[in-house]
Amino acid sequence: MKVTNAEIVISAVSKKQYPGDQLPEIALAGRSNVGKSSFINKLINRKNLARTSSKPGKTQTLNFYKINDLFYFVDVPGYGYAKVSKKERVKWGRMMEEYFQNRKTLKAVILVTDIRHEPTRDDVQMYDFVKYFELPVIVIATKLDKIPKGKRQAYLKRARETLQLEAEDALLPFSAETGEGKDEAWALLKTYL
Ligand code: GTP
Ligand code: MG
């Protein structure tokens, strides 16, 4: 897709702040610091529209990015960062549930994992959580540039097995560094828009 317009519309903490224009949405979920915001930036060819950071926990709100007046990418706060208080975790859980539970315009969820590592227990939980709401999942195994080519297939197989992906759920290798996997990601996303 040729992105000619991309803008942040709102950083929301609750339902009443979500955009009301009924455009379809694709949400990004994944561990803190895994590369969710970088994925968005790479797809839309913008360096830092979705704010990224080498420190985990940069994204704390539901950030709605409107793309070509056609759909939203929703950048969701990451999970699994150890230095988060119990209170923060509870707040995060409530925010996720409120969003995933009754957002009619949410068409699919991208679960971003790090191709170098076996998906964590939190990743498995997140996958199950999304499936519980009967939403399609696209798993993006990112940071592909950090592994040798010879290991790709084995790491992808491991991710599919650990997450126990259903046959209809796609798993795509990706790198925000090199742009590998970008065209495939767009092709898949278009089927949900
Ligand atoms: P939170 O908002 O904290 O949950 O993080 P996030 O998932 O949005 O991660 P973000 O996009 O901010 O990226 C975290 C770090 O990983 C940054 O230093 C990025 O430059 C780096 N990074 C992201 N994707 C890639 C990739 O494909 N390859 C490499 N080498 N680095 C990446
Ligand atoms: Mg982020």
CSV table of C-alpha atoms and ligand atoms in Angstrom, one decimal:
chain,number,residue,atom,x,y,z
A,1,MET,CA,0.0,0.0,0.0
A,2,LYS,CA,1.2,3.5,-0.8
A,3,VAL,CA,0.8,5.5,2.4
A,4,THR,CA,0.2,9.1,1.6
A,5,ASN,CA,-1.2,10.2,4.9
A,6,ALA,CA,-0.5,9.0,8.4
A,7,GLU,CA,-1.3,10.9,11.6
A,8,ILE,CA,-1.9,10.2,15.3
A,9,VAL,CA,-5.5,10.9,16.1
A,10,ILE,CA,-5.5,10.1,19.8
A,11,SER,CA,-3.7,8.5,22.7
A,12,ALA,CA,-6.5,7.0,24.5
A,13,VAL,CA,-6.8,5.5,28.0
A,14,SER,CA,-10.5,4.7,28.0
A,15,LYS,CA,-13.3,3.8,25.6
A,16,LYS,CA,-14.9,7.2,25.4
A,17,GLN,CA,-11.8,8.5,23.8
A,18,TYR,CA,-11.6,6.0,21.0
A,19,PRO,CA,-12.2,7.4,17.5
A,20,GLY,CA,-15.9,7.3,16.4
A,21,ASP,CA,-15.6,7.3,12.7
A,22,GLN,CA,-16.0,3.5,12.2
A,23,LEU,CA,-12.9,2.9,10.2
A,24,PRO,CA,-11.4,-0.6,10.5
A,25,GLU,CA,-8.6,-1.1,13.0
A,26,ILE,CA,-5.6,-3.4,13.2
A,27,ALA,CA,-4.1,-3.5,16.7
A,28,LEU,CA,-0.4,-4.3,17.6
A,29,ALA,CA,0.2,-6.4,20.7
A,30,GLY,CA,3.5,-7.8,22.1
A,31,ARG,CA,6.1,-7.6,24.7
A,32,SER,CA,7.6,-4.3,25.8
A,33,ASN,CA,10.4,-3.3,23.5
A,34,VAL,CA,9.8,-6.0,21.0
A,35,GLY,CA,9.3,-3.6,18.0
A,36,LYS,CA,5.6,-2.8,17.7
A,37,SER,CA,6.0,0.9,17.1
A,38,SER,CA,9.0,0.2,14.7
A,39,PHE,CA,6.7,-2.2,12.7
A,40,ILE,CA,4.2,0.6,12.2
A,41,ASN,CA,6.8,3.1,11.2
A,42,LYS,CA,8.3,0.8,8.7
A,43,LEU,CA,5.0,-0.1,7.1
A,44,ILE,CA,4.1,3.6,6.7
A,45,ASN,CA,7.6,4.8,5.8
A,46,ARG,CA,7.8,7.2,8.7
A,47,LYS,CA,10.9,7.3,10.9
A,48,ASN,CA,9.3,8.1,14.2
A,49,LEU,CA,5.6,8.7,13.9
A,50,ALA,CA,4.9,5.9,16.3
A,51,ARG,CA,7.4,6.7,19.1
A,52,THR,CA,10.0,4.1,19.6
A,53,SER,CA,12.6,3.8,22.3
A,54,SER,CA,15.4,1.5,23.4
A,55,LYS,CA,13.9,1.6,26.9
A,56,PRO,CA,10.9,-0.7,27.4
A,57,GLY,CA,7.5,0.7,28.2
A,58,LYS,CA,7.5,3.7,25.9
A,59,THR,CA,4.0,3.2,24.7
A,60,GLN,CA,1.6,3.6,27.6
A,61,THR,CA,-1.7,4.4,25.9
A,62,LEU,CA,-3.8,3.1,23.0
A,63,ASN,CA,-2.4,5.2,20.2
A,64,PHE,CA,-4.6,5.4,17.2
A,65,TYR,CA,-2.8,6.2,13.9
A,66,LYS,CA,-5.0,7.0,11.0
A,67,ILE,CA,-3.6,5.7,7.7
A,68,ASN,CA,-4.7,7.2,4.3
A,69,ASP,CA,-8.1,7.9,5.9
A,70,LEU,CA,-8.7,4.2,5.3
A,71,PHE,CA,-8.0,2.4,8.6
A,72,TYR,CA,-6.2,2.7,12.0
A,73,PHE,CA,-3.1,1.1,13.4
A,74,VAL,CA,-3.6,0.9,17.1
A,75,ASP,CA,-0.4,0.7,19.0
A,76,VAL,CA,-1.0,-1.0,22.3
A,77,PRO,CA,1.2,-0.8,25.4
A,78,GLY,CA,3.6,-3.7,25.7
A,79,TYR,CA,3.6,-6.4,28.5
A,80,GLY,CA,6.1,-8.5,30.2
A,81,TYR,CA,8.4,-5.7,31.5
A,82,ALA,CA,9.6,-6.8,34.9
A,83,LYS,CA,9.8,-3.3,36.5
A,84,VAL,CA,6.1,-2.7,36.4
A,85,SER,CA,4.1,-2.5,39.6
A,86,LYS,CA,1.2,-4.8,40.3
A,87,LYS,CA,-1.1,-1.7,40.2
A,88,GLU,CA,0.2,-0.8,36.7
A,89,ARG,CA,-0.3,-4.4,35.5
A,90,VAL,CA,-3.9,-4.4,36.7
A,91,LYS,CA,-4.5,-1.1,35.0
A,92,TRP,CA,-3.0,-2.5,31.8
A,93,GLY,CA,-5.3,-5.6,32.0
A,94,ARG,CA,-8.4,-3.5,32.4
A,95,MET,CA,-7.4,-1.2,29.5
A,96,MET,CA,-6.8,-4.3,27.2
A,97,GLU,CA,-10.1,-5.9,28.1
A,98,GLU,CA,-12.1,-2.8,27.6
A,99,TYR,CA,-10.6,-2.4,24.2
A,100,PHE,CA,-10.6,-6.0,22.9
A,101,GLN,CA,-14.0,-6.9,24.4
A,102,ASN,CA,-16.3,-4.6,22.5
A,103,ARG,CA,-14.5,-2.9,19.7
A,104,LYS,CA,-16.6,-3.7,16.7
A,105,THR,CA,-14.2,-2.0,14.3
A,106,LEU,CA,-11.2,-4.1,15.4
A,107,LYS,CA,-10.6,-6.5,12.4
A,108,ALA,CA,-7.4,-8.3,13.3
A,109,VAL,CA,-4.5,-8.3,15.9
A,110,ILE,CA,-0.9,-8.3,15.0
A,111,LEU,CA,1.1,-10.1,17.7
A,112,VAL,CA,4.7,-9.1,17.5
A,113,THR,CA,7.3,-11.5,18.8
A,114,ASP,CA,11.1,-11.5,18.6
A,115,ILE,CA,12.3,-14.2,16.2
A,116,ARG,CA,15.4,-14.8,18.3
A,117,HIS,CA,13.5,-16.0,21.3
A,118,GLU,CA,11.0,-18.6,22.0
A,119,PRO,CA,7.6,-16.9,22.7
A,120,THR,CA,7.2,-16.3,26.4
A,121,ARG,CA,4.3,-17.3,28.6
A,122,ASP,CA,3.0,-13.8,28.3
A,123,ASP,CA,3.0,-14.1,24.5
A,124,VAL,CA,1.1,-17.4,24.7
A,125,GLN,CA,-1.4,-15.7,27.1
A,126,MET,CA,-1.8,-12.8,24.8
A,127,TYR,CA,-2.4,-15.0,21.8
A,128,ASP,CA,-5.0,-17.0,23.8
A,129,PHE,CA,-6.6,-13.7,25.0
A,130,VAL,CA,-7.0,-12.5,21.4
A,131,LYS,CA,-8.4,-15.9,20.2
A,132,TYR,CA,-10.9,-15.8,23.0
A,133,PHE,CA,-12.4,-12.7,21.5
A,134,GLU,CA,-12.5,-14.6,18.2
A,135,LEU,CA,-10.2,-12.2,16.4
A,136,PRO,CA,-7.8,-13.2,13.6
A,137,VAL,CA,-4.1,-13.1,14.6
A,138,ILE,CA,-1.1,-12.3,12.5
A,139,VAL,CA,2.1,-13.1,14.2
A,140,ILE,CA,5.0,-11.0,13.1
A,141,ALA,CA,8.4,-12.5,14.1
A,142,THR,CA,10.5,-9.4,14.0
A,143,LYS,CA,14.2,-8.5,14.3
A,144,LEU,CA,14.9,-11.0,11.4
A,145,ASP,CA,18.0,-9.1,10.7
A,146,LYS,CA,19.5,-10.3,13.9
A,147,ILE,CA,19.6,-14.0,13.1
A,148,PRO,CA,21.5,-16.0,10.4
A,149,LYS,CA,19.4,-17.1,7.4
A,150,GLY,CA,20.0,-20.7,8.2
A,151,LYS,CA,18.1,-20.4,11.5
A,152,ARG,CA,14.9,-18.9,10.1
A,153,GLN,CA,12.9,-22.0,9.5
A,154,ALA,CA,13.7,-23.5,12.8
A,155,TYR,CA,12.8,-20.3,14.7
A,156,LEU,CA,9.6,-19.9,12.9
A,157,LYS,CA,8.6,-23.5,13.6
A,158,ARG,CA,9.4,-23.0,17.2
A,159,ALA,CA,7.2,-19.9,17.4
A,160,ARG,CA,4.3,-21.7,15.7
A,161,GLU,CA,4.6,-24.6,18.1
A,162,THR,CA,5.0,-22.6,21.3
A,163,LEU,CA,2.1,-20.4,20.5
A,164,GLN,CA,0.1,-23.4,19.2
A,165,LEU,CA,-1.1,-21.3,16.3
A,166,GLU,CA,-4.3,-22.3,14.6
A,167,ALA,CA,-3.9,-23.2,10.9
A,168,GLU,CA,-5.6,-20.0,9.8
A,169,ASP,CA,-3.3,-17.7,11.7
A,170,ALA,CA,-0.4,-16.3,9.7
A,171,LEU,CA,3.2,-16.1,10.9
A,172,LEU,CA,5.5,-13.8,9.0
A,173,PRO,CA,9.2,-13.1,9.4
A,174,PHE,CA,9.9,-9.3,9.4
A,175,SER,CA,12.6,-6.8,10.0
A,176,ALA,CA,12.1,-3.1,10.7
A,177,GLU,CA,15.7,-2.6,10.0
A,178,THR,CA,15.9,-4.0,6.5
A,179,GLY,CA,12.2,-3.9,5.5
A,180,GLU,CA,12.1,-7.6,4.8
A,181,GLY,CA,8.6,-9.0,5.1
A,182,LYS,CA,7.0,-5.6,4.6
A,183,ASP,CA,5.2,-6.4,1.3
A,184,GLU,CA,4.0,-9.7,2.7
A,185,ALA,CA,2.7,-7.9,5.8
A,186,TRP,CA,0.8,-5.4,3.7
A,187,ALA,CA,-0.7,-8.1,1.4
A,188,LEU,CA,-2.0,-9.9,4.5
A,189,LEU,CA,-3.3,-6.7,6.2
A,190,LYS,CA,-5.2,-5.7,3.1
A,191,THR,CA,-7.4,-8.8,3.4
A,192,TYR,CA,-8.8,-7.4,6.7
A,193,LEU,CA,-9.5,-3.9,5.5
B,1,GTP,P1,7.1,-0.4,23.8
B,1,GTP,O1,6.4,0.7,23.2
B,1,GTP,O2,8.1,-0.1,24.9
B,1,GTP,O3,6.2,-1.6,24.2
B,1,GTP,O4,8.1,-1.0,22.7
B,1,GTP,P2,7.8,-1.4,21.2
B,1,GTP,O5,7.4,-2.8,21.0
B,1,GTP,O6,7.0,-0.3,20.5
B,1,GTP,O7,9.3,-1.4,20.5
B,1,GTP,P3,10.0,-0.3,19.7
B,1,GTP,O8,9.4,-0.2,18.3
B,1,GTP,O9,10.1,1.0,20.4
B,1,GTP,O10,11.5,-0.9,19.5
B,1,GTP,C1,12.3,-1.2,20.6
B,1,GTP,C2,13.8,-1.3,20.2
B,1,GTP,O11,14.0,-2.4,19.2
B,1,GTP,C3,14.3,0.0,19.4
B,1,GTP,O12,15.6,0.2,19.9
B,1,GTP,C4,14.2,-0.4,18.0
B,1,GTP,O13,15.1,0.3,17.2
B,1,GTP,C5,14.6,-1.9,18.0
B,1,GTP,N1,14.0,-2.7,16.9
B,1,GTP,C6,12.7,-2.8,16.6
B,1,GTP,N2,12.5,-3.5,15.5
B,1,GTP,C7,13.7,-4.0,15.1
B,1,GTP,C8,14.2,-4.8,14.0
B,1,GTP,O14,13.4,-5.3,13.2
B,1,GTP,N3,15.5,-5.0,14.0
B,1,GTP,C9,16.4,-4.5,14.9
B,1,GTP,N4,17.7,-4.8,14.7
B,1,GTP,N5,16.0,-3.7,15.9
B,1,GTP,C10,14.7,-3.4,16.0
B,2,MG,MG,5.9,1.2,21.3
